[in-house]
Amino acid sequence: MREIEIEEWGKSNPESLNVDEVHNLEKTEYFILEPVADKKFLIRPREGVVGIISPSPALTVFVRPRWPCASVLKLAAYAYGVDTALAVPLPARLAWGGALDWLALLLVLEVERLLAHGIRYGYHETFEEVQQVRGRIAFHRLNPRHEARAVLPCLFTDFSPSTLENRIIRGCLEIVDRFPLSPELHAKIQSALSAFRTVQPVYPSPQLFKRVHLHRLNAHYEGVLRICRMIAEGIGVELSPGSVPSPSLFIKMSDLFERGVERALREAVLEHHAQPRYTKFLVCRGNGEAKGLEFVPDNVLGPKEAPQLVVDAKYKDPSTWHSVDLYQALIYAASLRARTVLVYPQVDTPIRVSVEWQGLGARVDVVTVDLSTDPIQALRTFGREMRRLLEEQPNYN
């Protein structure tokens, strides 16, 4: 098995790839392949994603986060509101693990917390082929095979742990256990799975989560289901170029960063609006019609209709100037007449610059947040800084 490791925002050395490997890497839409010679390519992951893919039975590509595993674990726990995971020390050998290591650990920690509370049992309809009638006979499933085996297809209501929440958790644990993790993580997953052996398995598709409704009896499932949903949304296509099925799983670091910034602002500022929609400021006219163009900033501080500060999070390498981000922020600043802040993760040195649109009075500040050591403290410090900046605005009350 050949392994290629790439750090996010980086690219590989020239690598030899066959036709199937090229096709499967491009199929995920998470990679850009740059041909450099006959059958040799530079593999570059797209911005904001980390994870793993096996485009063939002979090749596995890892995209590792730029930050230490401990920092990413804290960021994920903070972003998804899974604060119980923050109190657990990280095993030393996982300090610089990949995306799957911290994701698997986060899932296991939440499952262990759930098991300490107790898993939920519930009533659900079960189908089973039995020798004696149980419940009601499923006549629509009768066939000659049942008569030959002297069994009857029956439908009955059973009280068991096979609730939808538990089935999703088992499915996610089994998926994560298939990936190359450290032996201690595999042992933790197997230990957690032992509590779900009597639960009917299910493939945890993102659509399945729409059927889960949290209420008083299952509210303690909220944290682990958030992690499961992140896994379900990150599962890639099942690639089978040969006889061995090769899975892929990618995590959007951009989602973690944006959620973390949103939570820090929500904690620091009383009047906070996440992703409000505006349609009245930009108007497109043509063919006798006028149509409002919608824009959606990440975070608005102050009254929604008259905001005093706009904060937009961008998970990109700030050492490269991103003109598109700046133009977008200037639109926010000019349209809403509010000072706008673009916040990026800090890569090497801190960045703090301001750009002004002369004549319109629109101002955009570009700042960075250091995620390398303690991302939660860094984000909370940023939140307090935004609160002070908000209080300095002329129209603040």
Coordinates of C-alpha atoms in Angstrom, one line a residue:
M1 CA 0.0 0.0 0.0
R2 CA 1.4 3.4 -1.1
E3 CA 0.6 6.4 1.1
I4 CA 0.7 10.0 0.2
E5 CA 0.5 12.7 3.0
I6 CA -0.3 16.3 2.2
E7 CA -0.8 19.1 4.6
E8 CA -3.8 21.3 3.9
W9 CA -3.0 24.3 1.7
G10 CA 0.0 22.3 0.4
K11 CA 0.6 20.0 -2.5
S12 CA 2.3 16.6 -3.0
N13 CA 5.5 15.9 -4.8
P14 CA 5.0 14.6 -8.4
E15 CA 3.2 11.3 -8.0
S16 CA 2.5 8.5 -10.5
L17 CA -1.2 7.8 -10.8
N18 CA -3.1 5.4 -13.0
V19 CA -6.3 6.2 -14.9
D20 CA -8.6 4.9 -12.1
E21 CA -6.8 6.8 -9.4
V22 CA -7.0 10.0 -11.4
H23 CA -10.7 9.5 -12.1
N24 CA -11.5 8.7 -8.5
L25 CA -9.5 11.7 -7.1
E26 CA -11.3 14.1 -9.5
K27 CA -14.6 12.5 -8.7
T28 CA -14.6 13.6 -5.1
E29 CA -14.1 17.3 -6.2
Y30 CA -11.8 17.8 -3.2
F31 CA -8.6 17.7 -5.2
I32 CA -6.9 19.6 -8.0
L33 CA -4.5 17.5 -10.1
E34 CA -1.7 19.3 -12.0
P35 CA 0.0 17.1 -14.7
V36 CA 3.7 17.6 -14.7
A37 CA 4.9 14.6 -16.8
D38 CA 3.6 11.4 -18.3
K39 CA 1.2 9.9 -15.7
K40 CA 2.8 12.1 -13.0
F41 CA 0.7 14.7 -11.1
L42 CA 0.9 17.2 -8.3
I43 CA -2.0 16.5 -6.0
R44 CA -3.4 19.7 -4.3
P45 CA -6.3 19.5 -1.9
R46 CA -8.9 22.2 -2.2
E47 CA -9.0 24.9 0.5
G48 CA -10.8 24.0 3.7
V49 CA -10.9 20.2 3.7
V50 CA -8.9 17.5 5.4
G51 CA -9.4 13.7 5.4
I52 CA -8.6 10.5 3.6
I53 CA -9.3 8.7 0.4
S54 CA -8.2 5.4 -1.1
P55 CA -8.6 5.9 -4.9
S56 CA -7.3 2.4 -5.5
P57 CA -6.5 -0.7 -3.3
A58 CA -2.8 0.3 -3.7
L59 CA -3.0 4.0 -2.8
T60 CA -4.2 6.0 0.2
V61 CA -4.0 9.8 0.2
F62 CA -4.1 11.7 3.6
V63 CA -4.8 15.4 3.8
R64 CA -3.7 16.4 7.3
P65 CA -4.7 19.6 9.1
R66 CA -2.1 22.3 9.5
W67 CA -2.8 22.4 13.3
P68 CA -2.0 19.9 16.0
C69 CA -4.6 17.3 16.7
A70 CA -5.2 18.7 20.2
S71 CA -6.0 22.1 18.7
V72 CA -8.4 20.7 16.1
L73 CA -10.1 18.6 18.6
K74 CA -10.7 21.6 20.8
L75 CA -11.9 23.7 17.9
A76 CA -14.4 20.9 16.8
A77 CA -15.7 20.4 20.3
Y78 CA -16.2 24.2 20.8
A79 CA -17.7 24.7 17.3
Y80 CA -20.2 21.9 17.8
G81 CA -21.0 22.6 21.4
V82 CA -19.5 19.3 22.7
D83 CA -17.8 20.8 25.7
T84 CA -17.5 17.6 27.7
A85 CA -14.7 16.4 25.3
L86 CA -12.6 19.4 26.3
A87 CA -11.9 18.0 29.8
V88 CA -10.4 14.8 28.5
P89 CA -6.6 14.7 28.0
L90 CA -5.4 13.8 24.5
P91 CA -3.2 10.6 24.2
A92 CA 0.4 11.7 23.5
R93 CA 0.7 9.7 20.3
L94 CA -2.3 11.6 18.8
A95 CA -0.8 15.0 19.3
W96 CA -0.1 15.4 15.6
G97 CA -2.7 12.9 14.3
G98 CA -4.8 13.4 11.2
A99 CA -8.4 14.5 10.8
L100 CA -9.7 11.0 11.3
D101 CA -7.8 10.5 14.6
W102 CA -9.4 13.6 16.3
L103 CA -12.8 12.9 14.7
A104 CA -12.8 9.3 15.9
L105 CA -11.7 10.4 19.4
L106 CA -14.4 13.1 19.5
L107 CA -17.0 10.6 18.6
V108 CA -15.8 8.0 21.1
L109 CA -15.7 10.6 23.9
E110 CA -19.3 11.6 23.2
V111 CA -20.5 8.0 23.0
E112 CA -18.8 7.2 26.3
R113 CA -20.5 10.2 27.9
L114 CA -23.8 8.9 26.4
L115 CA -23.3 5.4 27.8
A116 CA -22.6 6.9 31.3
H117 CA -26.0 8.5 31.1
G118 CA -27.7 5.4 29.6
I119 CA -28.8 4.6 26.1
R120 CA -32.5 5.0 25.2
Y121 CA -34.9 2.1 24.6
G122 CA -38.0 2.6 22.5
Y123 CA -40.9 0.8 20.8
H124 CA -40.5 0.1 17.1
E125 CA -42.0 -2.2 14.5
T126 CA -39.9 -5.3 13.8
F127 CA -40.0 -7.9 11.1
E128 CA -38.9 -11.4 11.8
E129 CA -39.4 -14.9 10.5
V130 CA -40.4 -17.2 13.4
Q131 CA -41.9 -20.6 13.9
Q132 CA -44.8 -19.4 16.1
V133 CA -47.0 -16.4 15.4
R134 CA -45.8 -13.2 17.1
G135 CA -47.7 -10.0 16.6
R136 CA -49.4 -10.3 13.2
I137 CA -48.6 -12.3 10.1
A138 CA -47.1 -10.3 7.2
F139 CA -49.2 -11.9 4.5
H140 CA -47.8 -9.7 1.8
R141 CA -44.4 -11.3 2.4
L142 CA -45.5 -14.9 2.4
N143 CA -43.8 -17.1 -0.2
P144 CA -43.1 -20.9 -0.7
R145 CA -39.8 -20.6 1.0
H146 CA -41.5 -19.9 4.3
E147 CA -43.6 -23.1 4.0
A148 CA -40.5 -25.2 3.2
R149 CA -38.7 -23.8 6.3
A150 CA -41.9 -24.0 8.5
V151 CA -41.6 -20.3 9.5
L152 CA -44.0 -17.4 9.3
P153 CA -43.1 -13.7 8.4
C154 CA -44.3 -11.6 11.4
L155 CA -44.5 -8.0 12.2
F156 CA -44.6 -7.0 15.9
T157 CA -43.8 -4.1 18.2
D158 CA -40.7 -4.6 20.2
F159 CA -39.1 -2.6 23.1
S160 CA -35.4 -2.5 22.4
P161 CA -32.4 -0.2 22.0
S162 CA -32.8 -0.1 18.2
T163 CA -34.0 3.5 18.2
L164 CA -33.1 5.6 15.2
E165 CA -30.6 7.6 17.3
N166 CA -28.8 4.4 18.4
R167 CA -28.8 2.9 14.9
I168 CA -27.1 6.1 13.6
I169 CA -24.5 6.0 16.3
R170 CA -23.7 2.3 15.6
G171 CA -23.4 3.0 11.9
C172 CA -21.0 5.9 12.4
L173 CA -18.9 3.9 14.8
E174 CA -18.6 1.1 12.3
I175 CA -17.7 3.5 9.5
V176 CA -14.9 5.2 11.5
D177 CA -13.6 1.8 12.6
R178 CA -12.9 0.9 9.0
F179 CA -10.3 3.7 8.6
P180 CA -6.6 3.4 9.5
L181 CA -6.4 4.7 13.1
S182 CA -4.1 4.1 16.0
P183 CA -4.6 0.7 17.8
E184 CA -5.8 2.5 21.0
L185 CA -8.5 4.3 19.0
H186 CA -9.7 1.1 17.4
A187 CA -9.8 -0.5 20.9
K188 CA -11.9 2.4 22.1
I189 CA -14.3 2.2 19.2
Q190 CA -14.7 -1.6 19.7
S191 CA -15.4 -1.0 23.3
A192 CA -18.1 1.5 22.5
L193 CA -19.6 -0.7 19.8
S194 CA -20.1 -3.5 22.3
A195 CA -22.9 -1.5 23.9
F196 CA -24.7 -1.3 20.5
R197 CA -24.4 -5.0 19.4
T198 CA -28.2 -5.6 19.8
V199 CA -29.0 -2.4 17.8
Q200 CA -30.0 -2.9 14.2
P201 CA -27.3 -1.4 11.9
V202 CA -28.1 1.4 9.4
Y203 CA -26.1 3.4 7.0
P204 CA -26.0 6.9 8.4
S205 CA -27.0 9.0 5.4
P206 CA -27.5 12.8 6.0
Q207 CA -31.2 12.4 5.1
L208 CA -31.7 10.1 8.0
F209 CA -31.0 12.9 10.5
K210 CA -34.2 14.6 9.4
R211 CA -36.2 11.9 11.0
V212 CA -34.6 12.4 14.4
H213 CA -36.5 14.6 16.7
L214 CA -35.0 15.6 20.0
H215 CA -37.2 15.9 23.1
R216 CA -37.1 15.4 26.8
L217 CA -36.3 11.7 26.6
N218 CA -33.4 11.9 24.2
A219 CA -32.0 15.4 24.7
H220 CA -28.7 13.9 26.0
Y221 CA -28.1 12.6 22.4
E222 CA -27.7 16.0 21.0
G223 CA -23.9 16.2 21.2
V224 CA -23.1 12.8 19.8
L225 CA -25.6 13.3 17.0
R226 CA -23.9 16.5 16.0
I227 CA -20.6 14.6 15.6
C228 CA -22.4 11.8 13.7
R229 CA -23.9 14.3 11.3
M230 CA -20.5 15.7 10.6
I231 CA -19.3 12.2 9.8
A232 CA -22.3 11.4 7.6
E233 CA -21.9 14.7 5.7
G234 CA -18.2 14.0 5.2
I235 CA -18.5 10.4 3.8
G236 CA -17.4 10.4 0.2
V237 CA -18.4 8.1 -2.6
E238 CA -17.7 4.4 -2.2
L239 CA -14.9 3.9 -4.7
S240 CA -14.4 0.4 -6.0
P241 CA -11.8 0.4 -8.8
G242 CA -10.8 -3.1 -7.9
S243 CA -12.0 -5.9 -5.7
V244 CA -11.4 -4.0 -2.5
P245 CA -13.9 -1.2 -1.7
S246 CA -12.1 2.0 -0.9
P247 CA -13.9 4.6 1.2
S248 CA -13.2 8.3 1.6
L249 CA -14.0 10.7 4.4
F250 CA -13.5 14.5 4.4
I251 CA -14.1 17.1 7.0
K252 CA -14.6 20.7 6.2
M253 CA -12.3 22.7 8.4
S254 CA -14.0 25.8 7.1
D255 CA -17.2 24.8 8.8
L256 CA -15.4 24.3 12.1
F257 CA -13.8 27.7 11.9
E258 CA -17.0 29.5 10.9
R259 CA -19.0 27.8 13.6
G260 CA -16.3 28.6 16.2
V261 CA -16.2 32.3 15.2
E262 CA -20.0 32.4 15.4
R263 CA -20.1 30.8 18.9
A264 CA -17.4 33.2 20.2
L265 CA -19.4 36.2 18.9
R266 CA -22.6 34.8 20.3
E267 CA -21.0 34.5 23.7
A268 CA -19.5 38.0 23.7
V269 CA -22.3 40.1 22.2
L270 CA -25.9 40.1 23.3
E271 CA -27.4 41.2 19.9
H272 CA -25.9 38.8 17.4
H273 CA -27.5 37.5 14.2
A274 CA -26.1 34.5 12.3
Q275 CA -26.3 34.5 8.5
P276 CA -29.1 37.1 8.1
R277 CA -30.4 37.6 4.5
Y278 CA -30.6 41.0 2.8
T279 CA -32.3 41.7 -0.5
K280 CA -33.1 45.4 -0.6
F281 CA -29.6 46.9 -0.9
L282 CA -28.5 45.6 -4.3
V283 CA -31.0 45.9 -7.2
C284 CA -30.7 44.4 -10.6
R285 CA -32.7 46.2 -13.3
G286 CA -33.5 45.0 -16.8
N287 CA -36.3 44.0 -19.1
G288 CA -38.6 46.3 -17.3
E289 CA -38.0 44.5 -14.0
A290 CA -36.2 45.2 -10.8
K291 CA -35.0 42.3 -8.7
G292 CA -33.2 42.5 -5.4
L293 CA -29.9 40.6 -5.2
E294 CA -29.4 38.6 -2.0
F295 CA -26.3 38.6 0.1
V296 CA -25.7 36.7 3.4
P297 CA -23.0 37.9 5.8
D298 CA -21.8 35.3 8.4
N299 CA -22.4 37.4 11.5
V300 CA -24.1 40.8 12.1
L301 CA -23.7 42.6 15.4
G302 CA -26.4 45.1 16.5
P303 CA -29.9 45.5 15.1
K304 CA -30.4 43.3 12.0
E305 CA -31.9 46.1 9.9
A306 CA -29.3 48.6 11.0
P307 CA -26.2 46.6 12.0
Q308 CA -23.2 48.3 13.6
L309 CA -20.6 45.6 12.8
V310 CA -20.3 42.8 10.3
V311 CA -17.9 39.8 10.9
D312 CA -17.2 37.3 8.1
A313 CA -15.0 34.2 8.7
K314 CA -12.8 32.9 5.9
Y315 CA -10.9 29.6 6.4
K316 CA -8.1 30.4 3.9
D317 CA -4.4 30.9 3.9
P318 CA -4.2 34.7 4.7
S319 CA -0.6 34.9 3.4
T320 CA -2.2 35.0 -0.1
W321 CA -4.3 38.1 -0.8
H322 CA -7.9 37.1 -1.5
S323 CA -9.4 40.0 -3.6
V324 CA -12.8 38.3 -3.9
D325 CA -13.2 38.2 -0.1
L326 CA -12.3 41.9 0.1
Y327 CA -14.8 42.9 -2.6
Q328 CA -17.5 40.9 -0.8
A329 CA -16.7 42.6 2.5
L330 CA -16.7 46.0 0.9
I331 CA -20.2 45.3 -0.5
Y332 CA -21.3 44.5 3.1
A333 CA -19.7 47.6 4.5
A334 CA -21.1 50.0 1.8
S335 CA -24.6 48.4 1.7
L336 CA -25.2 48.1 5.4
R337 CA -23.1 51.2 6.3
A338 CA -21.4 49.1 9.0
R339 CA -17.7 48.5 9.6
T340 CA -16.8 45.0 8.4
V341 CA -14.2 42.6 9.7
L342 CA -12.7 39.7 7.7
V343 CA -11.2 37.1 10.1
Y344 CA -8.8 34.3 8.9
P345 CA -6.8 31.6 10.8
Q346 CA -3.3 32.8 11.5
V347 CA -0.7 30.8 9.5
D348 CA 2.7 32.3 10.3
T349 CA 2.6 35.9 11.6
P350 CA -0.4 37.9 12.8
I351 CA -2.1 40.1 10.2
R352 CA -4.0 43.3 11.0
V353 CA -4.7 45.7 8.2
S354 CA -7.5 48.0 7.1
V355 CA -8.9 48.9 3.7
E356 CA -11.1 51.9 3.1
W357 CA -13.3 52.7 0.1
Q358 CA -12.6 56.4 -0.4
G359 CA -15.7 58.5 -0.9
L360 CA -18.1 55.9 0.5
G361 CA -16.7 55.7 4.0
A362 CA -16.7 51.9 3.8
R363 CA -14.0 50.2 5.9
V364 CA -12.9 46.6 6.1
D365 CA -10.5 45.3 8.7
V366 CA -8.5 42.0 8.0
V367 CA -7.4 40.1 11.1
T368 CA -6.2 36.7 12.0
V369 CA -6.8 34.3 14.9
D370 CA -4.1 31.8 16.1
L371 CA -5.5 28.3 16.2
S372 CA -2.2 26.5 16.9
T373 CA -2.2 26.3 20.7
D374 CA -5.5 27.1 22.3
P375 CA -8.1 27.9 19.7
I376 CA -10.9 28.4 22.2
Q377 CA -9.1 31.0 24.1
A378 CA -8.0 32.7 20.9
L379 CA -11.6 32.8 19.6
R380 CA -13.0 34.1 22.8
T381 CA -10.4 36.8 22.9
F382 CA -11.4 37.7 19.4
G383 CA -15.1 37.8 20.5
R384 CA -14.3 40.2 23.3
E385 CA -12.2 42.3 20.9
M386 CA -15.3 42.5 18.5
R387 CA -17.5 43.6 21.4
R388 CA -15.1 46.4 22.3
L389 CA -15.0 47.4 18.6
L390 CA -18.8 47.3 18.5
E391 CA -19.0 49.6 21.6
E392 CA -16.7 52.1 19.8
Q393 CA -19.1 52.6 16.9
P394 CA -20.8 56.0 16.7
N395 CA -24.3 54.5 16.5
Y396 CA -23.8 52.0 19.3
N397 CA -26.4 52.2 22.1

